[in-house]
Amino acid sequence: DAPEAGGGRGFCAAQTLGPGTLLLAEAPVVLWGDLGIADGGSSTSASGEEGVPFEVRVLRGVLASPAAARILAAMAPLYPKSLGEYADPEVVKELSADPRHRAWLDALPPAGGGGGGGAKLPRNEALRLVLALRSNAFASGFYPHFAMFNHSCAPNCIKYQPSKPRLPSEVRAVRWIQKGEPLTLSYLEPREQSRAKRAQQLWAQFRFKCACELCGPATPLPGPGTGEAQTDPQVSSGAAAVAGEAADARLASAAR
């Protein structure tokens, strides 16, 4: 994997893997429903707060939870590990200067809801955790190992959500994967989008430009009867997008 991909984090195949191979089974550290947050795509909380970003509401719920220390410890290795590591310094600058966002962070409860003697997070650490949730959380909850999979618009793995929410979810290979090849999931919802829309969604939430086989330079095709090259910007997208859609997509933050 390229050093810059996924903040320098990610999984690679330690051996050749066949389609259907189980790579990882993981139960969530926390489900957002346990925090009173049911919808990963909504900008309105259950209490009717308009405009409060999903990540802020999740962090508030995490800090108010009796399991706050355990959840925060599981979030510690996530990208970004510091505000300086975040891919877009302008986002950090804008959020740090936004009076409304600052007020939301300052109003967060101490870890453990204040009843367990937990300390109140410094504002910069709260902002780092907000960005970590934006970059790593899934729509249903927090899976720290699944969060380490990097993105591809033509992923070689897929995440399956169990029929019962507290059972482990699974990641399986969807094609042959060679030893040393990065293991990838799609962060997109829906996955079938034009190149322009994929790029827009990935930049809006994750602040990276995808360079996978579907997003790289277009593949030249011979022109009919001319011997000249033509370019199909979406060549092979149908064949490369394998094995259906992921059942559990990365959350789509409403505050961009």
XYZ file of N, CA and C in Angstrom:
768
model
N 0.847 -1.193 0.000
C 0.000 0.000 0.000
C 0.887 1.249 0.000
N 0.405 2.304 -0.676
C 1.158 3.557 -0.704
C 1.199 4.165 0.679
N 2.352 4.755 1.077
C 2.465 5.289 2.432
C 1.399 6.318 2.764
N 0.944 7.099 1.740
C -0.024 8.153 2.035
C -1.450 7.630 2.102
N -1.711 6.405 1.645
C -3.069 5.887 1.618
C -3.569 5.641 3.028
N -4.805 6.093 3.299
C -5.420 5.825 4.592
C -4.629 6.361 5.755
N -3.942 7.482 5.570
C -3.136 8.005 6.653
C -1.979 7.086 7.010
N -1.521 6.270 6.037
C -0.433 5.336 6.304
C -0.884 4.072 7.001
N -2.216 3.858 7.090
C -2.759 2.671 7.739
C -3.535 1.860 6.725
N -3.718 0.584 7.011
C -4.503 -0.254 6.115
C -4.076 -1.699 6.219
N -4.826 -2.572 5.526
C -4.553 -4.003 5.496
C -4.072 -4.400 4.113
N -3.135 -5.343 4.067
C -2.710 -5.973 2.826
C -2.810 -7.490 2.997
N -2.989 -8.194 1.879
C -3.103 -9.651 1.921
C -1.755 -10.275 2.269
N -1.742 -11.111 3.289
C -0.516 -11.812 3.671
C -0.280 -13.044 2.817
N -1.291 -13.459 2.065
C -1.185 -14.600 1.165
C -2.255 -14.442 0.089
N -2.192 -15.243 -0.946
C -3.216 -15.196 -1.980
C -4.540 -15.659 -1.402
N -5.609 -14.907 -1.708
C -6.926 -15.161 -1.131
C -7.934 -15.418 -2.236
N -8.781 -16.408 -2.042
C -9.810 -16.727 -3.017
C -11.111 -16.011 -2.721
N -11.992 -15.893 -3.716
C -13.297 -15.270 -3.494
C -14.071 -15.971 -2.382
N -14.701 -15.182 -1.533
C -15.478 -15.730 -0.425
C -14.693 -15.955 0.846
N -13.369 -15.775 0.807
C -12.558 -15.984 2.005
C -12.961 -15.007 3.103
N -13.213 -15.540 4.304
C -13.511 -14.692 5.454
C -12.216 -14.050 5.946
N -12.176 -12.724 5.947
C -10.971 -12.000 6.347
C -11.055 -11.469 7.761
N -12.243 -11.111 8.187
C -12.390 -10.508 9.504
C -13.841 -10.594 9.936
N -14.065 -10.943 11.195
C -15.386 -10.877 11.820
C -15.249 -10.010 13.061
N -16.109 -9.022 13.174
C -15.977 -8.063 14.274
C -17.341 -7.595 14.747
N -17.529 -7.610 16.053
C -18.720 -7.021 16.657
C -18.441 -5.544 16.934
N -19.463 -4.700 16.883
C -19.227 -3.269 17.105
C -18.831 -2.979 18.545
N -17.921 -2.028 18.714
C -17.610 -1.542 20.060
C -18.833 -0.864 20.649
N -19.555 -0.147 19.804
C -20.804 0.489 20.227
C -21.685 0.664 18.997
N -22.986 0.462 19.172
C -23.963 0.776 18.143
C -24.538 2.151 18.436
N -24.725 2.958 17.378
C -25.249 4.309 17.610
C -26.629 4.268 18.240
N -27.403 3.213 17.960
C -28.713 3.085 18.593
C -28.618 2.997 20.106
N -27.506 2.432 20.611
C -27.316 2.357 22.066
C -27.106 3.727 22.680
N -26.722 4.705 21.848
C -26.500 6.068 22.318
C -27.718 6.959 22.051
N -28.802 6.334 21.584
C -29.998 7.104 21.269
C -29.949 7.783 19.922
N -29.033 7.332 19.043
C -28.884 7.916 17.714
C -29.207 6.823 16.705
N -30.298 7.004 15.976
C -30.784 5.932 15.123
C -30.363 6.077 13.675
N -30.080 7.308 13.216
C -29.905 7.535 11.790
C -28.566 8.191 11.518
N -27.683 7.455 10.859
C -26.366 7.991 10.550
C -26.359 9.070 9.496
N -27.474 9.277 8.806
C -27.506 10.292 7.770
C -28.312 11.517 8.128
N -28.863 11.575 9.337
C -29.751 12.675 9.709
C -28.987 13.798 10.374
N -29.383 15.026 10.110
C -28.760 16.175 10.761
C -29.567 16.637 11.967
N -30.644 15.916 12.275
C -31.481 16.274 13.418
C -31.460 15.148 14.416
N -31.144 15.456 15.653
C -31.084 14.427 16.682
C -32.480 14.108 17.173
N -32.585 13.053 17.996
C -33.873 12.645 18.521
C -34.518 13.740 19.352
N -33.726 14.612 19.942
C -34.259 15.686 20.760
C -34.612 16.916 19.929
N -34.456 16.808 18.599
C -34.881 17.885 17.727
C -33.849 18.958 17.491
N -32.586 18.715 17.780
C -31.545 19.720 17.576
C -31.232 19.846 16.088
N -31.513 20.981 15.538
C -31.286 21.199 14.115
C -29.824 21.563 13.853
N -29.255 20.923 12.841
C -27.938 21.323 12.374
C -26.763 20.755 13.133
N -26.976 20.068 14.241
C -25.845 19.520 14.992
C -25.269 18.358 14.195
N -23.995 18.402 13.809
C -23.418 17.341 12.979
C -23.529 15.979 13.642
N -23.671 14.965 12.803
C -23.799 13.597 13.310
C -22.634 13.236 14.216
N -21.410 13.600 13.810
C -20.233 13.222 14.590
C -20.237 13.862 15.972
N -20.736 15.082 16.075
C -20.810 15.749 17.378
C -21.822 15.041 18.272
N -22.958 14.663 17.691
C -23.965 13.962 18.477
C -23.461 12.594 18.933
N -22.722 11.899 18.055
C -22.152 10.615 18.442
C -21.138 10.796 19.567
N -20.246 11.783 19.424
C -19.243 11.999 20.466
C -19.900 12.352 21.790
N -20.951 13.149 21.749
C -21.689 13.470 22.973
C -22.249 12.201 23.618
N -22.812 11.325 22.776
C -23.349 10.079 23.305
C -22.269 9.172 23.868
N -21.115 9.124 23.193
C -19.999 8.321 23.688
C -19.543 8.822 25.050
N -19.370 10.134 25.178
C -18.881 10.697 26.436
C -19.881 10.511 27.567
N -21.163 10.515 27.250
C -22.190 10.348 28.281
C -22.383 8.892 28.680
N -21.807 7.979 27.895
C -21.991 6.558 28.152
C -21.133 6.087 29.321
N -21.633 5.144 30.122
C -20.784 4.541 31.175
C -19.563 3.833 30.595
N -19.639 3.467 29.307
C -18.519 2.785 28.659
C -17.598 3.761 27.943
N -17.644 5.049 28.297
C -16.884 6.074 27.581
C -15.394 5.758 27.528
N -14.804 5.343 28.629
C -13.357 5.088 28.659
C -12.976 3.981 27.685
N -13.776 2.924 27.625
C -13.490 1.803 26.729
C -13.622 2.232 25.266
N -14.658 2.996 24.947
C -14.884 3.419 23.569
C -13.787 4.387 23.126
N -13.434 5.339 23.991
C -12.391 6.306 23.644
C -11.043 5.615 23.452
N -10.762 4.583 24.258
C -9.510 3.837 24.102
C -9.474 3.135 22.737
N -10.628 2.615 22.285
C -10.683 1.959 20.982
C -10.534 2.958 19.840
N -10.886 4.227 20.084
C -10.768 5.254 19.054
C -9.370 5.855 18.967
N -8.538 5.611 19.972
C -7.226 6.268 20.041
C -6.352 6.041 18.807
N -6.323 4.814 18.207
C -5.423 4.611 17.052
C -5.961 5.162 15.736
N -7.167 5.696 15.724
C -7.794 6.074 14.466
C -7.153 7.316 13.855
N -7.209 7.370 12.531
C -6.826 8.573 11.792
C -7.931 9.605 11.940
N -7.557 10.882 12.165
C -6.214 11.417 12.400
C -5.836 11.297 13.886
N -4.572 10.981 14.134
C -4.110 10.878 15.519
C -3.763 12.245 16.094
N -3.734 13.251 15.238
C -3.565 14.639 15.670
C -4.234 15.515 14.627
N -4.565 16.749 14.982
C -5.177 17.653 14.021
C -4.226 17.945 12.857
N -2.934 17.955 13.136
C -1.960 18.206 12.091
C -1.874 17.101 11.059
N -2.359 15.905 11.394
C -2.326 14.780 10.466
C -3.511 14.807 9.499
N -4.546 15.586 9.791
C -5.736 15.574 8.958
C -5.408 16.074 7.559
N -6.054 15.475 6.553
C -5.672 15.710 5.159
C -5.915 17.128 4.684
N -6.892 17.819 5.254
C -7.234 19.156 4.782
C -7.144 20.153 5.936
N -6.025 20.859 6.063
C -5.875 21.821 7.166
C -6.950 22.902 7.162
N -7.523 23.201 5.989
C -8.556 24.233 5.924
C -9.805 23.819 6.697
N -10.140 22.534 6.677
C -11.289 22.055 7.449
C -11.046 22.263 8.936
N -9.844 21.909 9.389
C -9.497 22.109 10.805
C -9.590 23.590 11.158
N -9.057 24.432 10.281
C -9.078 25.879 10.523
C -10.509 26.406 10.578
N -11.344 25.984 9.632
C -12.724 26.461 9.579
C -13.531 26.017 10.791
N -13.421 24.744 11.158
C -14.175 24.250 12.302
C -13.688 24.872 13.605
N -12.380 25.094 13.707
C -11.831 25.706 14.919
C -12.302 27.145 15.088
N -12.550 27.820 13.966
C -12.951 29.226 14.017
C -14.463 29.419 14.029
N -15.228 28.364 13.763
C -16.685 28.466 13.696
C -17.264 28.576 15.108
N -17.874 29.707 15.464
C -18.387 29.878 16.837
C -19.415 28.822 17.225
N -20.272 28.437 16.278
C -21.293 27.450 16.606
C -20.671 26.081 16.869
N -19.698 25.695 16.035
C -19.033 24.408 16.241
C -18.237 24.407 17.535
N -17.595 25.504 17.835
C -16.856 25.607 19.102
C -17.795 25.470 20.291
N -18.982 26.072 20.197
C -19.947 25.983 21.290
C -20.422 24.540 21.478
N -20.635 23.822 20.360
C -21.030 22.414 20.476
C -19.959 21.598 21.187
N -18.695 21.827 20.843
C -17.618 21.068 21.473
C -17.458 21.441 22.937
N -17.597 22.720 23.248
C -17.461 23.155 24.641
C -18.582 22.613 25.519
N -19.730 22.299 24.908
C -20.879 21.803 25.673
C -20.848 20.291 25.871
N -19.844 19.605 25.318
C -19.758 18.155 25.494
C -19.573 17.808 26.969
N -20.177 16.719 27.422
C -20.022 16.337 28.833
C -18.656 15.727 29.102
N -18.260 15.663 30.371
C -17.042 14.919 30.704
C -17.217 13.444 30.367
N -16.107 12.735 30.179
C -16.177 11.302 29.897
C -16.880 10.580 31.034
N -17.826 9.735 30.691
C -18.610 9.041 31.701
C -19.807 9.833 32.162
N -20.091 10.968 31.506
C -21.260 11.760 31.847
C -21.107 12.596 33.089
N -19.917 12.635 33.648
C -19.694 13.439 34.836
C -19.902 12.678 36.133
N -20.614 11.545 36.070
C -20.875 10.786 37.285
C -19.707 9.934 37.719
N -18.795 9.620 36.778
C -17.675 8.756 37.121
C -16.376 9.489 37.316
N -16.431 10.808 37.435
C -15.223 11.578 37.650
C -14.364 11.724 36.431
N -14.924 11.497 35.232
C -14.155 11.615 34.007
C -13.799 13.057 33.713
N -12.681 13.231 33.011
C -12.221 14.577 32.686
C -12.942 15.093 31.450
N -13.059 16.407 31.357
C -13.636 17.040 30.178
C -12.569 17.127 29.091
N -12.937 16.805 27.866
C -11.976 16.808 26.768
C -11.570 18.228 26.406
N -10.287 18.484 26.192
C -9.882 19.760 25.589
C -10.534 19.905 24.225
N -10.780 21.136 23.805
C -11.497 21.368 22.558
C -10.778 20.756 21.358
N -9.446 20.854 21.308
C -8.713 20.291 20.172
C -8.842 18.770 20.112
N -8.864 18.114 21.268
C -9.026 16.661 21.280
C -10.450 16.290 20.869
N -11.426 17.076 21.297
C -12.806 16.826 20.873
C -12.933 16.968 19.355
N -12.281 17.975 18.794
C -12.325 18.163 17.346
C -11.634 17.012 16.627
N -10.513 16.543 17.166
C -9.831 15.394 16.555
C -10.748 14.181 16.533
N -11.479 13.943 17.614
C -12.387 12.800 17.669
C -13.556 12.968 16.707
N -14.031 14.192 16.541
C -15.081 14.460 15.553
C -14.585 14.088 14.152
N -13.372 14.491 13.810
C -12.811 14.173 12.498
C -12.527 12.676 12.366
N -12.148 12.034 13.473
C -11.929 10.584 13.437
C -13.237 9.851 13.170
N -14.326 10.314 13.781
C -15.628 9.710 13.520
C -16.065 9.962 12.080
N -15.819 11.148 11.585
C -16.166 11.459 10.196
C -15.421 10.546 9.236
N -14.191 10.201 9.562
C -13.346 9.425 8.655
C -13.492 7.923 8.821
N -13.991 7.463 9.973
C -13.905 6.039 10.282
C -15.206 5.357 10.691
N -16.230 6.115 11.057
C -17.440 5.495 11.578
C -18.278 4.887 10.463
N -19.018 3.838 10.791
C -19.998 3.258 9.884
C -21.385 3.763 10.275
N -22.350 3.530 9.404
C -23.682 4.067 9.635
C -24.326 3.497 10.890
N -24.019 2.248 11.227
C -24.691 1.601 12.357
C -23.902 1.687 13.658
N -22.573 1.870 13.571
C -21.786 1.859 14.792
C -20.301 1.954 14.505
N -19.509 1.647 15.515
C -18.059 1.796 15.450
C -17.397 0.428 15.465
N -16.665 0.129 14.382
C -15.918 -1.117 14.221
C -14.450 -0.734 14.008
N -13.615 -0.769 15.041
C -12.251 -0.235 14.904
C -11.382 -0.956 13.894
N -11.555 -2.273 13.737
C -10.720 -2.987 12.758
C -11.253 -2.790 11.342
N -12.555 -2.804 11.158
C -13.111 -2.516 9.839
C -12.708 -1.125 9.372
N -12.557 -0.197 10.318
C -12.197 1.181 9.963
C -10.815 1.269 9.336
N -9.989 0.231 9.505
C -8.644 0.249 8.951
C -8.592 -0.157 7.473
N -9.712 -0.649 6.930
C -9.740 -0.956 5.499
C -9.765 0.347 4.716
N -8.913 0.450 3.713
C -8.917 1.618 2.840
C -9.973 1.465 1.750
N -10.190 2.558 1.032
C -11.267 2.617 0.043
C -10.793 2.284 -1.361
N -11.691 1.665 -2.129
C -11.572 1.593 -3.583
C -12.992 1.633 -4.143
N -13.160 2.304 -5.273
C -14.464 2.295 -5.947
C -14.731 0.952 -6.601
N -13.703 0.122 -6.741
C -13.823 -1.260 -7.223
C -13.192 -2.154 -6.159
N -13.809 -2.280 -4.985
C -13.171 -2.952 -3.852
C -13.007 -4.450 -4.081
N -12.005 -5.011 -3.420
C -11.811 -6.455 -3.507
C -12.412 -7.188 -2.308
N -13.065 -6.438 -1.398
C -13.719 -7.017 -0.234
C -15.097 -6.392 -0.060
N -15.925 -7.042 0.725
C -17.252 -6.523 1.024
C -17.571 -6.802 2.488
N -18.286 -5.881 3.113
C -18.697 -6.038 4.505
C -20.147 -6.488 4.538
N -20.388 -7.564 5.255
C -21.738 -8.088 5.413
C -22.254 -7.761 6.810
N -23.444 -7.218 6.869
C -24.074 -6.922 8.151
C -24.906 -8.127 8.573
N -24.802 -8.564 9.823
C -25.569 -9.745 10.256
C -27.050 -9.430 10.360
N -27.861 -10.482 10.398
C -29.304 -10.308 10.516
C -29.688 -9.742 11.878
N -28.876 -10.031 12.898
C -29.098 -9.477 14.229
C -27.965 -8.504 14.531
N -28.284 -7.275 14.993
C -27.282 -6.208 15.053
C -26.101 -6.470 15.969
N -26.236 -7.299 16.995
C -25.120 -7.479 17.938
C -24.224 -8.654 17.576
N -24.551 -9.348 16.513
C -23.662 -10.388 16.029
C -22.523 -9.751 15.240
N -21.378 -10.433 15.142
C -20.270 -9.864 14.373
C -20.625 -9.680 12.904
N -20.189 -8.554 12.338
C -20.222 -8.373 10.896
C -18.983 -9.054 10.308
N -19.035 -9.329 9.005
C -17.934 -10.026 8.340
C -17.423 -9.229 7.146
N -16.136 -9.345 6.903
C -15.538 -8.873 5.659
C -15.004 -10.097 4.916
N -15.425 -10.215 3.637
C -14.996 -11.339 2.808
C -14.426 -10.829 1.484
N -13.529 -11.611 0.923
C -12.987 -11.294 -0.395
C -14.063 -11.528 -1.453
N -14.115 -10.665 -2.475
C -15.091 -10.833 -3.545
C -14.438 -11.261 -4.866
N -13.125 -11.394 -4.888
C -12.405 -11.881 -6.066
C -11.061 -12.424 -5.590
N -10.291 -12.956 -6.521
C -8.943 -13.385 -6.164
C -8.101 -12.163 -5.794
N -7.378 -12.273 -4.689
C -6.525 -11.189 -4.210
C -5.110 -11.745 -4.062
N -4.158 -11.076 -4.690
C -2.781 -11.551 -4.648
C -2.079 -11.131 -3.361
N -1.096 -11.925 -2.958
C -0.299 -11.596 -1.784
C 0.301 -10.194 -1.929
N 0.177 -9.392 -0.878
C 0.702 -8.032 -0.883
C -0.260 -6.993 -1.401
N -1.399 -7.412 -1.968
C -2.374 -6.463 -2.523
C -3.160 -5.805 -1.377
N -3.384 -4.488 -1.434
C -4.192 -3.830 -0.401
C -5.605 -4.402 -0.370
N -6.153 -4.553 0.826
C -7.531 -5.004 1.012
C -8.417 -3.779 1.139
N -9.472 -3.716 0.338
C -10.260 -2.488 0.250
C -11.757 -2.761 0.362
N -12.452 -1.768 0.899
C -13.912 -1.706 0.904
C -14.328 -0.438 0.172
N -15.588 -0.361 -0.210
C -16.114 0.880 -0.771
C -16.730 1.710 0.355
N -16.367 2.991 0.409
C -16.947 3.904 1.387
C -18.220 4.568 0.858
N -18.585 4.284 -0.386
C -19.649 5.032 -1.051
C -21.027 4.441 -0.785
N -22.006 5.304 -0.738
C -23.407 4.897 -0.649
C -24.248 5.911 -1.422
N -24.871 5.535 -2.526
C -24.775 4.214 -3.155
C -23.430 4.038 -3.848
N -23.069 2.795 -4.129
C -21.766 2.531 -4.722
C -21.742 2.833 -6.209
N -22.873 2.624 -6.891
C -22.918 2.838 -8.338
C -23.196 4.307 -8.616
N -22.151 5.071 -8.863
C -22.252 6.492 -9.155
C -21.292 6.834 -10.291
N -21.516 7.982 -10.918
C -20.575 8.448 -11.926
C -19.246 8.793 -11.265
N -18.209 8.878 -12.071
C -16.894 9.222 -11.540
C -16.931 10.565 -10.825
N -17.617 11.555 -11.422
C -17.672 12.888 -10.821
C -18.374 12.864 -9.470
N -19.471 12.130 -9.372
C -20.207 12.069 -8.107
C -19.424 11.301 -7.049
N -18.730 10.242 -7.468
C -17.886 9.517 -6.510
C -16.822 10.447 -5.933
N -16.162 11.172 -6.824
C -15.107 12.082 -6.381
C -15.659 13.148 -5.445
N -16.832 13.662 -5.749
C -17.440 14.695 -4.913
C -17.762 14.169 -3.527
N -18.353 12.973 -3.449
C -18.717 12.412 -2.154
C -17.492 12.076 -1.320
N -16.479 11.495 -1.945
C -15.277 11.123 -1.199
C -14.538 12.353 -0.678
N -14.484 13.408 -1.488
C -13.814 14.616 -1.032
C -14.619 15.311 0.071
N -15.934 15.361 -0.067
C -16.769 16.061 0.901
C -16.638 15.459 2.297
N -16.595 14.140 2.381
C -16.541 13.520 3.701
C -15.137 13.145 4.143
N -14.355 12.565 3.235
C -13.088 11.956 3.648
C -11.855 12.761 3.258
N -12.033 13.755 2.375
C -10.942 14.631 1.981
C -9.785 13.876 1.336
N -10.101 12.975 0.400
C -9.048 12.397 -0.428
C -9.566 12.230 -1.844
N -8.624 12.149 -2.768
C -8.933 11.932 -4.172
C -8.586 10.495 -4.512
N -9.600 9.741 -4.912
C -9.402 8.321 -5.183
C -8.587 8.124 -6.462
N -7.660 7.169 -6.414
C -6.831 6.852 -7.582
C -6.946 5.372 -7.930
N -8.110 4.764 -7.614
C -8.298 3.349 -7.908
C -8.442 3.130 -9.410
N -8.625 1.886 -9.818
C -8.677 1.562 -11.240
C -9.860 2.213 -11.955
N -10.925 2.548 -11.231
C -12.059 3.221 -11.853
C -11.887 4.733 -11.910
N -11.007 5.254 -11.097
C -10.848 6.707 -11.010
C -9.549 7.205 -11.625
N -8.666 6.290 -11.996
C -7.402 6.673 -12.604
C -7.590 7.072 -14.053
N -6.501 7.183 -14.809
C -6.588 7.568 -16.226
C -7.499 6.626 -17.000
N -8.294 7.194 -17.890
C -9.222 6.394 -18.685
C -8.456 5.415 -19.574
N -9.063 4.257 -19.813
C -8.428 3.224 -20.625
C -8.732 3.444 -22.101
N -7.707 3.530 -22.983
C -7.974 3.727 -24.412
C -8.533 2.468 -25.051
N -9.534 2.612 -25.902
C -10.121 1.513 -26.650
C -9.932 1.781 -28.147
N -9.726 0.755 -28.955
C -9.580 0.975 -30.394
C -10.880 1.472 -30.989
N -10.804 2.479 -31.849
C -11.991 2.984 -32.533
C -12.495 1.980 -33.541
N -13.819 1.919 -33.763
C -14.385 0.918 -34.672
C -13.916 1.122 -36.114
N -13.135 0.164 -36.592
C -12.712 0.155 -37.978
C -11.682 1.199 -38.344
N -11.146 1.917 -37.360
C -10.218 2.997 -37.683
C -8.817 2.723 -37.188
N -8.705 1.835 -36.198
C -7.401 1.621 -35.594
C -7.005 2.719 -34.645
N -7.852 3.774 -34.504
C -7.541 4.868 -33.601
C -8.088 4.563 -32.214
N -7.529 5.250 -31.241
C -7.955 5.012 -29.862
C -9.118 5.915 -29.511
N -10.085 5.347 -28.807
C -11.146 6.115 -28.182
C -11.043 5.914 -26.690
N -11.637 6.821 -25.930
C -11.535 6.739 -24.480
C -12.917 6.580 -23.871
N -13.057 5.536 -23.077
C -14.297 5.316 -22.329
C -13.990 5.594 -20.866
N -14.504 6.708 -20.289
C -14.131 7.077 -18.925
C -14.624 6.110 -17.871
N -15.568 5.241 -18.212
C -16.084 4.294 -17.217
C -15.843 2.849 -17.654
N -14.801 2.634 -18.467
C -14.579 1.300 -18.998
C -14.420 0.292 -17.877
N -15.044 -0.841 -18.072
C -14.957 -1.988 -17.160
C -15.572 -1.730 -15.800
N -16.307 -0.634 -15.611
C -16.853 -0.371 -14.276
C -17.844 -1.437 -13.868
N -18.626 -1.943 -14.827
C -19.591 -2.969 -14.474
C -18.912 -4.258 -14.058
N -17.809 -4.624 -14.746
C -17.117 -5.856 -14.394
C -16.319 -5.715 -13.124
N -15.834 -4.486 -12.857
C -14.969 -4.310 -11.690
C -15.767 -4.148 -10.415
N -16.999 -3.667 -10.500
C -17.824 -3.501 -9.305
C -18.469 -4.838 -8.998
N -17.863 -5.605 -8.097
C -18.199 -7.010 -7.939
C -19.107 -7.258 -6.758
N -19.921 -8.309 -6.890
C -20.602 -8.975 -5.783
C -21.557 -8.103 -5.006
N -22.204 -7.144 -5.673
C -23.271 -6.400 -5.003
C -22.755 -5.291 -4.127
N -23.653 -4.698 -3.378
C -23.332 -3.540 -2.564
C -22.998 -3.958 -1.150
N -22.167 -3.165 -0.469
C -21.912 -3.392 0.949
C -23.191 -3.107 1.713
N -23.487 -3.932 2.741
C -24.740 -3.784 3.471
C -24.684 -2.681 4.507
N -23.490 -2.231 4.806
C -23.375 -1.210 5.854
C -22.390 -0.171 5.378
N -22.851 1.034 4.934
C -21.994 2.037 4.314
C -21.454 2.972 5.360
N -20.339 3.633 5.014
C -19.829 4.687 5.867
C -20.882 5.762 6.023
N -20.925 6.358 7.192
C -21.916 7.405 7.411
C -21.641 8.583 6.492
N -22.713 9.279 6.119
C -22.599 10.477 5.298
C -22.875 11.668 6.176
N -21.844 12.405 6.532
C -22.016 13.528 7.448
C -22.842 14.620 6.797
N -23.740 15.196 7.565
C -24.628 16.201 7.016
C -24.013 17.593 7.047
N -23.006 17.814 7.852
C -22.413 19.143 7.980
C -21.112 19.190 7.228
N -21.121 19.766 6.052
C -19.923 19.885 5.226
C -19.695 21.342 4.922
